[in-house]
PDB file of C-alpha atoms in Angstrom:
ATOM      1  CA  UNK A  21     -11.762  10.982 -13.235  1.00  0.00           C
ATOM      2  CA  UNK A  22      -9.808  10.536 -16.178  1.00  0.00           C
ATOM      3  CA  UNK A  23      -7.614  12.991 -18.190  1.00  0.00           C
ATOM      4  CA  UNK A  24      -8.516  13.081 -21.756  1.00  0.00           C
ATOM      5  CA  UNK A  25      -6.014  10.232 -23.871  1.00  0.00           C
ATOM      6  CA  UNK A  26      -5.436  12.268 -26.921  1.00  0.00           C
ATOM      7  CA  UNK A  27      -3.975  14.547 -24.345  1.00  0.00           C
ATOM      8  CA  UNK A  28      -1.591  12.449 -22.374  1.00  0.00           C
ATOM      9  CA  UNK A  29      -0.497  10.706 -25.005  1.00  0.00           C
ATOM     10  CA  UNK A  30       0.367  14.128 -26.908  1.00  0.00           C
ATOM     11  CA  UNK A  31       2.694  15.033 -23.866  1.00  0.00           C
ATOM     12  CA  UNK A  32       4.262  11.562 -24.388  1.00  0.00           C
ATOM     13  CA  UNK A  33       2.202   8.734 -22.629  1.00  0.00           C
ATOM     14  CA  UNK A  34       2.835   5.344 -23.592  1.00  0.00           C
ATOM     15  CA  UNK A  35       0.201   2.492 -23.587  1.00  0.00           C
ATOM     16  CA  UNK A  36       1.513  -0.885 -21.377  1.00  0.00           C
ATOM     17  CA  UNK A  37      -0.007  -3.789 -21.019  1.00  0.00           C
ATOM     18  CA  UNK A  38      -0.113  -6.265 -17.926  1.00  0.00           C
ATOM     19  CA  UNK A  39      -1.837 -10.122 -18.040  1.00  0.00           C
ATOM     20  CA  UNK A  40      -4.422 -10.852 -14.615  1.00  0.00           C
ATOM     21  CA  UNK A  41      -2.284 -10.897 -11.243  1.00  0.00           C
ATOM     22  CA  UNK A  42       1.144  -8.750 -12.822  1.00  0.00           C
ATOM     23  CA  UNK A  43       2.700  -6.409 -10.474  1.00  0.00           C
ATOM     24  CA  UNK A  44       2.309  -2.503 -12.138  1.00  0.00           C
ATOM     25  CA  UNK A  45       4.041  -1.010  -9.324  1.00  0.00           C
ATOM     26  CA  UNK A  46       5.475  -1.679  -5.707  1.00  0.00           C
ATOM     27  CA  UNK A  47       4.905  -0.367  -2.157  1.00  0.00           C
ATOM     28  CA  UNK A  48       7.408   1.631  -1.246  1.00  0.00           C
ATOM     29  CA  UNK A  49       9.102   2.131  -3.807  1.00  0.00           C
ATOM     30  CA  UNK A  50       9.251   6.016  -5.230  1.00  0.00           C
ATOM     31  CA  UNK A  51       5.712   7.098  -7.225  1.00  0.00           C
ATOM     32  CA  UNK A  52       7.686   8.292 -10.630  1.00  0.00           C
ATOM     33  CA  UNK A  53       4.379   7.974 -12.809  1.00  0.00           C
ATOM     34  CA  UNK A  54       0.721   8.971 -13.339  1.00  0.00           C
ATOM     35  CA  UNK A  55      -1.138   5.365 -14.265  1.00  0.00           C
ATOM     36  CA  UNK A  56      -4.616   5.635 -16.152  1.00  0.00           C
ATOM     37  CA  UNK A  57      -6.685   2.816 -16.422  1.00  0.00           C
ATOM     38  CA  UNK A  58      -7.899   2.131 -20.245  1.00  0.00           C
ATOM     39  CA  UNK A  59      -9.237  -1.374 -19.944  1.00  0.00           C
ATOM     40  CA  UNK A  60      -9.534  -3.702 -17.404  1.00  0.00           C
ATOM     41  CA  UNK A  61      -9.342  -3.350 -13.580  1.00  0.00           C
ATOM     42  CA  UNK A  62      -6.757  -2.697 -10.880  1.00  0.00           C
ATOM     43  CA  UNK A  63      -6.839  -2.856  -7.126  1.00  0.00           C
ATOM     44  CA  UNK A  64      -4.445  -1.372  -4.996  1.00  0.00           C
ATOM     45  CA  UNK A  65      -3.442  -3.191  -2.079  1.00  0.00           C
ATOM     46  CA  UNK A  66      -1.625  -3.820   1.261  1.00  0.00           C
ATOM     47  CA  UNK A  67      -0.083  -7.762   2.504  1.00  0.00           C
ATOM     48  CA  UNK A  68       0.457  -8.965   5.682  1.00  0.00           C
ATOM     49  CA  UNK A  69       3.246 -11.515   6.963  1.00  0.00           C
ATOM     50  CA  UNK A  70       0.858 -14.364   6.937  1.00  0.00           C
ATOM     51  CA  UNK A  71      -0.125 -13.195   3.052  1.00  0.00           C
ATOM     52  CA  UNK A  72      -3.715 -11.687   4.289  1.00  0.00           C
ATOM     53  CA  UNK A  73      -4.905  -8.746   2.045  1.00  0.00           C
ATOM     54  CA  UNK A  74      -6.345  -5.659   2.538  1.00  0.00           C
ATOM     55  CA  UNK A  75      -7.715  -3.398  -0.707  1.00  0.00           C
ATOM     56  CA  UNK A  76      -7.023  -0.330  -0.534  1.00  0.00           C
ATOM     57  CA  UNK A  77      -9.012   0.502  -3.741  1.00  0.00           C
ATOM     58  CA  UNK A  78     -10.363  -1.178  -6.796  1.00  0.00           C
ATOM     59  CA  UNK A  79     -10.160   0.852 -10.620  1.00  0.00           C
ATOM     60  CA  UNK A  80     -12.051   0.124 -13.191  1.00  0.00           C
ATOM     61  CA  UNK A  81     -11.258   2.011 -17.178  1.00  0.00           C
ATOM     62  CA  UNK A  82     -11.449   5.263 -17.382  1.00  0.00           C
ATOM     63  CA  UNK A  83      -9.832   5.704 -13.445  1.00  0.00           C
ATOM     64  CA  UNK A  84      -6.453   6.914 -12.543  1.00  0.00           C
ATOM     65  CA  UNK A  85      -4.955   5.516  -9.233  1.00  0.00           C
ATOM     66  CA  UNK A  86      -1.518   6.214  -6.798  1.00  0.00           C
ATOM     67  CA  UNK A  87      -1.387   9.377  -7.881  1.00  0.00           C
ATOM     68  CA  UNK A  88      -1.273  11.191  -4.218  1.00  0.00           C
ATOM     69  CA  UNK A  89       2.603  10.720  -3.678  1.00  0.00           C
ATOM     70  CA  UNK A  90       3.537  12.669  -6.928  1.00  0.00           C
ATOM     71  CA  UNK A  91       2.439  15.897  -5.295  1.00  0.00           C
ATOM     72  CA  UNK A  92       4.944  15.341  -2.786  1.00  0.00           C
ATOM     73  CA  UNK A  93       7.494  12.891  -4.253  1.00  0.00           C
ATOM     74  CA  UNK A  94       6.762  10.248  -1.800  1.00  0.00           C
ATOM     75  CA  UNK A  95       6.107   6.783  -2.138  1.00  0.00           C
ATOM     76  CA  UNK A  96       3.546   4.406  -3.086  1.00  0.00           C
ATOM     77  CA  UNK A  97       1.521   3.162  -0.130  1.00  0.00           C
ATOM     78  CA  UNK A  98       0.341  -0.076  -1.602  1.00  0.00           C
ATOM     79  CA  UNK A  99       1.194  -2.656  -4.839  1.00  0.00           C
ATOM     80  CA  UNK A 100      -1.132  -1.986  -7.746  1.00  0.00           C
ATOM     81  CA  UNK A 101      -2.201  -5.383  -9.119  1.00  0.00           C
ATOM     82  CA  UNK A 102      -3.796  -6.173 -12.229  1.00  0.00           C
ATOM     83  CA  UNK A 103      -7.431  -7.621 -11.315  1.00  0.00           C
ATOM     84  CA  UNK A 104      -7.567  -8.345 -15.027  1.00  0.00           C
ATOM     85  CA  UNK A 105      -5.600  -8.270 -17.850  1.00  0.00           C
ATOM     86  CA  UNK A 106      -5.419  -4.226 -18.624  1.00  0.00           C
ATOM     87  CA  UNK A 107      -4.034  -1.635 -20.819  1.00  0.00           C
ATOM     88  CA  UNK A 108      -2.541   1.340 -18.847  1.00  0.00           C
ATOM     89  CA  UNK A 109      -1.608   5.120 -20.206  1.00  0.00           C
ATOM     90  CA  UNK A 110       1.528   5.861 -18.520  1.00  0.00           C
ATOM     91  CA  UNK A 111       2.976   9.467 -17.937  1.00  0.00           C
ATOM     92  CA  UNK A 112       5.740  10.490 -16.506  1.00  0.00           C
ATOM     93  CA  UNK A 113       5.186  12.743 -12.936  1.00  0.00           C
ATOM     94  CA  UNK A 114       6.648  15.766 -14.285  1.00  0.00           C
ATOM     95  CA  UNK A 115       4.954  15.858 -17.605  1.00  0.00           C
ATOM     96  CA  UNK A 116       1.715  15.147 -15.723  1.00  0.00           C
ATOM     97  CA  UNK A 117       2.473  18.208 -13.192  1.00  0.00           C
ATOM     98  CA  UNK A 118       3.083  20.590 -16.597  1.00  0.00           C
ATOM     99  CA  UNK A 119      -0.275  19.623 -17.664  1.00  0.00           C
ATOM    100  CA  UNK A 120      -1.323  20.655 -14.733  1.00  0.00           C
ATOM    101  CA  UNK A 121      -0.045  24.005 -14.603  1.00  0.00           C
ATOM    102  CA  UNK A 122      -1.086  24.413 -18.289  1.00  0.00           C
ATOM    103  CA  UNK A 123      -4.648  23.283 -17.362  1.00  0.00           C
ATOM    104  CA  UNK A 124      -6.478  24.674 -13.887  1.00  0.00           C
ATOM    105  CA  UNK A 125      -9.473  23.359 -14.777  1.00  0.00           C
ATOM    106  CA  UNK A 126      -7.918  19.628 -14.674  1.00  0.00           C
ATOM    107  CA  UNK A 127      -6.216  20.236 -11.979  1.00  0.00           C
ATOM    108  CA  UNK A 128      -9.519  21.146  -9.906  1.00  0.00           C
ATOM    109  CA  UNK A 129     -11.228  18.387 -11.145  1.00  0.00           C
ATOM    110  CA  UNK A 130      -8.370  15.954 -10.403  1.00  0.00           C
ATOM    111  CA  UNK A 131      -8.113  17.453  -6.883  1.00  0.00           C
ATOM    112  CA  UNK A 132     -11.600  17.072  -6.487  1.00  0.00           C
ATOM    113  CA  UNK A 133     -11.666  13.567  -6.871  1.00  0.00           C
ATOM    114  CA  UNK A 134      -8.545  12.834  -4.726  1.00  0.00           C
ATOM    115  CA  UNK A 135     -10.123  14.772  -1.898  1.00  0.00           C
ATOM    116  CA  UNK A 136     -13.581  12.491  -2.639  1.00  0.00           C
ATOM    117  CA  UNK A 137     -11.066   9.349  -2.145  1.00  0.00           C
ATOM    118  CA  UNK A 138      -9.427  10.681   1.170  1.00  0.00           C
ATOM    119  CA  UNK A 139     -13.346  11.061   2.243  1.00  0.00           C
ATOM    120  CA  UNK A 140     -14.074   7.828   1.680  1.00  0.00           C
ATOM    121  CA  UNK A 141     -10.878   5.941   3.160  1.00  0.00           C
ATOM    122  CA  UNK A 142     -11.954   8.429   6.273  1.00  0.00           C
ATOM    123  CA  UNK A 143     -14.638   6.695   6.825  1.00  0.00           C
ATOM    124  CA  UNK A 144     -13.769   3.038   5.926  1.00  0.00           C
ATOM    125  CA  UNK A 145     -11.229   3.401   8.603  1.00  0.00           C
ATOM    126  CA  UNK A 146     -13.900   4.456  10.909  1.00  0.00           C
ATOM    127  CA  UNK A 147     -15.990   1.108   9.790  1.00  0.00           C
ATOM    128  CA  UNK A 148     -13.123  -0.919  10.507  1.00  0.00           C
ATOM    129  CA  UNK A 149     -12.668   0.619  14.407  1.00  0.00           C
ATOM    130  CA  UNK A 150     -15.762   0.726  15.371  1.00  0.00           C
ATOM    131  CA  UNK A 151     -18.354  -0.849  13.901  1.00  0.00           C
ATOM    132  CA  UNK A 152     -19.554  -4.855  13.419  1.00  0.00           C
ATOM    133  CA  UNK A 153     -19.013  -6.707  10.207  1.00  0.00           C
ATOM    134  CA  UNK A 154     -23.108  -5.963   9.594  1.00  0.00           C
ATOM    135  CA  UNK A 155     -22.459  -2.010   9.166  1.00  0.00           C
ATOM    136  CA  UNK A 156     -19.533  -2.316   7.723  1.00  0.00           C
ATOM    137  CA  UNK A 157     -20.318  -4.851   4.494  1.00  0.00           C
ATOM    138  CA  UNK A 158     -23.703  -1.901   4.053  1.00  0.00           C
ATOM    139  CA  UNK A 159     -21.508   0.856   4.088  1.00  0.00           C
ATOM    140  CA  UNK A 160     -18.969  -0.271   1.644  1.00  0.00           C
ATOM    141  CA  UNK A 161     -21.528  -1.082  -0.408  1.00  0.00           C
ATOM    142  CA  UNK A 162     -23.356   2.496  -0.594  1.00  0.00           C
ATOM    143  CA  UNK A 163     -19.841   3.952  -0.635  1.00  0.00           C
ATOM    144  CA  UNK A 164     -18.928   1.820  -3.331  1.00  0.00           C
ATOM    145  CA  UNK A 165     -22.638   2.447  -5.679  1.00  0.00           C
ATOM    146  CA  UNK A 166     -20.695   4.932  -7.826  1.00  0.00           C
ATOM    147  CA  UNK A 167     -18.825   1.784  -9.587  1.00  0.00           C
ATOM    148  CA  UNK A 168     -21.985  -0.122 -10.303  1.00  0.00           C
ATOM    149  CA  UNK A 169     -23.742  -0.731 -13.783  1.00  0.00           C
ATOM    150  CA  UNK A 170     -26.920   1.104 -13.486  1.00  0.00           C
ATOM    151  CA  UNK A 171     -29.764   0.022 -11.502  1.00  0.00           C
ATOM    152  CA  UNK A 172     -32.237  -2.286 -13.595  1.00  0.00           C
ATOM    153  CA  UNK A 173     -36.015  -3.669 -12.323  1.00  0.00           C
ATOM    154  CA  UNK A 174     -34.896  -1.664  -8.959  1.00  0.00           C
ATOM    155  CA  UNK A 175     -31.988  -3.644  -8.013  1.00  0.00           C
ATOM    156  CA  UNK A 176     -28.174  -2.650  -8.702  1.00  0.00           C
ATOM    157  CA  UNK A 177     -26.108  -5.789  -9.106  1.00  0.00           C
ATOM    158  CA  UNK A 178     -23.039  -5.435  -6.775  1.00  0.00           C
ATOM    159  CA  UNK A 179     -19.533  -5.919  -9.134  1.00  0.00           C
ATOM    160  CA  UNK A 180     -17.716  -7.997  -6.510  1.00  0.00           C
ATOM    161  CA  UNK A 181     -16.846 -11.171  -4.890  1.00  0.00           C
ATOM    162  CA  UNK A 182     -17.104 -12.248  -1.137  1.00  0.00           C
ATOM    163  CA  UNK A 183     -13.539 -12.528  -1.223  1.00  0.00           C
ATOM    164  CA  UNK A 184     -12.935  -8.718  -2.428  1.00  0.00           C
ATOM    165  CA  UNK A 185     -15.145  -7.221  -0.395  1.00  0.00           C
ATOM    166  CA  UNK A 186     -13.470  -9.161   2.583  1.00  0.00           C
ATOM    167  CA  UNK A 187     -10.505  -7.934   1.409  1.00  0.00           C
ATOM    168  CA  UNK A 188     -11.922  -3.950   1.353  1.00  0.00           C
ATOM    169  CA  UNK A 189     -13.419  -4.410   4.856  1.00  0.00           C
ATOM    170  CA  UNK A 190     -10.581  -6.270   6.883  1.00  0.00           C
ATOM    171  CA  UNK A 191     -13.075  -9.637   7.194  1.00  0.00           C
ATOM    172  CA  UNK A 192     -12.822 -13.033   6.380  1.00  0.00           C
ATOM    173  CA  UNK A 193     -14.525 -14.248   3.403  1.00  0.00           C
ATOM    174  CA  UNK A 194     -16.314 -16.530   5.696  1.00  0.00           C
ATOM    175  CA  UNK A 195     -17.492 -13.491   7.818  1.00  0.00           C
ATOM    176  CA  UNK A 196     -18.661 -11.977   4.421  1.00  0.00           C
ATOM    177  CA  UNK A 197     -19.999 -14.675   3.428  1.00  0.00           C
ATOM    178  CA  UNK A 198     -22.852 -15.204   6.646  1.00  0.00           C
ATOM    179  CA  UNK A 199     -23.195 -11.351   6.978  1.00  0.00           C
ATOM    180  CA  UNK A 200     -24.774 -11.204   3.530  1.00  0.00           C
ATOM    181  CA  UNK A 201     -26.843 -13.806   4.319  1.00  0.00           C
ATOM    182  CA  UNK A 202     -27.808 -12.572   7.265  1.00  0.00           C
ATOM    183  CA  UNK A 203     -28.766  -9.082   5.353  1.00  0.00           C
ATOM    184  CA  UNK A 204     -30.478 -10.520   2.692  1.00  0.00           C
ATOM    185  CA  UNK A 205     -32.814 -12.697   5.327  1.00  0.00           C
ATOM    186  CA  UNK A 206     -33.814  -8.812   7.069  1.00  0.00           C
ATOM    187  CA  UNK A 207     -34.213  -7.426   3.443  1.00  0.00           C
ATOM    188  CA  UNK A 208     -31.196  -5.445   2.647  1.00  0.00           C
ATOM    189  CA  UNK A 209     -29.878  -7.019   0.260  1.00  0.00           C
ATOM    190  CA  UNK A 210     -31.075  -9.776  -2.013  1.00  0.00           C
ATOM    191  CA  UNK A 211     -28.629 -12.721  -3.606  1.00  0.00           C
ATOM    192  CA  UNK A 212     -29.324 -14.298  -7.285  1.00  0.00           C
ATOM    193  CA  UNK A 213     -27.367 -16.935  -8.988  1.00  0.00           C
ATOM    194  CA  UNK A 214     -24.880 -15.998  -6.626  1.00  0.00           C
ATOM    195  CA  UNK A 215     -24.577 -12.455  -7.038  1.00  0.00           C
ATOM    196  CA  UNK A 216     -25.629  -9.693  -4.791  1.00  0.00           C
ATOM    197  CA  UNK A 217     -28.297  -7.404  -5.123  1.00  0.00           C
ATOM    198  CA  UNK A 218     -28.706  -4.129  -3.394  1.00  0.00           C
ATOM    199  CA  UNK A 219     -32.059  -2.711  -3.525  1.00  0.00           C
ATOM    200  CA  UNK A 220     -33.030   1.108  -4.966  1.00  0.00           C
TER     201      UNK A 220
END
């Protein structure tokens, strides 16, 4: 969901700009701002001691993201990294909580789509406990059909590498990397010029 850019930027958003791999904001540290994605793409995401990632969430233009702790003045729960080099609409948390007010209708629909997240990272979690690397690479990749290009000759093209979608479903790229094999041998999935295919 995105809020309408005439409108944030009338209640005093500012366009920034950040080059591939740039830090936009911190885990941990306290959510202050509503982020909107105007070009480019953004994942959100979590680091381990040895430097392993996990994805919390990819954005594409056109998506907001970390918005959850400025209902409750918490903090953010992962870094936002620029996937690419992006233009962001900035706002300010109470500005964007005005708008709110001002504007029920947005605020359902922006509610809406936060719950729709919280459903989805419900049941990646549940992938991750308890099922093998098989089910969980075919889930995320249903879950994740709302972010594809539309389907063409009955095949959607999937928009990410191994190494991402390792990253979203707590595998190794080299367990990603056989498991899609291994699907596209029983038919799930196909693989051209290197890309993957999920069928319609």
């Amino acid at each position: 969901m995105a809020i309408n850019s005439d409108i944030l930027i009338t209640w005093g958003a500012v366009y920034r700009k950040y080059r591939k791999g740039e830090l936009i904001f911190k885990e941990d540290s306290l959510a202050l701002f509503y982020h909107q994605l105007e070009e480019g793409s953004v994942k959100m995401v979590n680091c381990n001691e040895q430097g392993k990632e996990f994805i919390q969430g990819m954005f594409d233009a056109g998506d907001s993201f970390g918005e959850p702790p400025l209902f409750y003045d918490g903090y953010y729960p992962a870094n936002a990294i620029a996937e690419t080099d992006c233009t962001i609409l900035r706002l300010r948390k109470e500005t964007l909580m005005e708008i709110l007010k001002d504007n029920p209708d947005l605020h359902f629909e922006l509610t809406r789509m936060l719950c729709k997240r919280m459903h989805i990272k419900s049941i990646v979690s549940r992938e991750l406990a308890c099922y093998e690397p098989e089910h969980r690479i075919m889930t995320l990749l249903d879950l994740l059909k709302p972010k594809y290009e539309k389907p063409e000759e009955g095949k959607i093209k999937v928009p990410y590498t191994r190494q991402q979608l390792a990253d979203m479903a707590g595998l190794r790229v080299e367990t990603v990397i056989r498991t899609i094999r291994a699907l596209e041998q029983k038919g799930d999935l196909s693989i051209e010029g290197g890309k993957v295919f999920l069928r319609v």
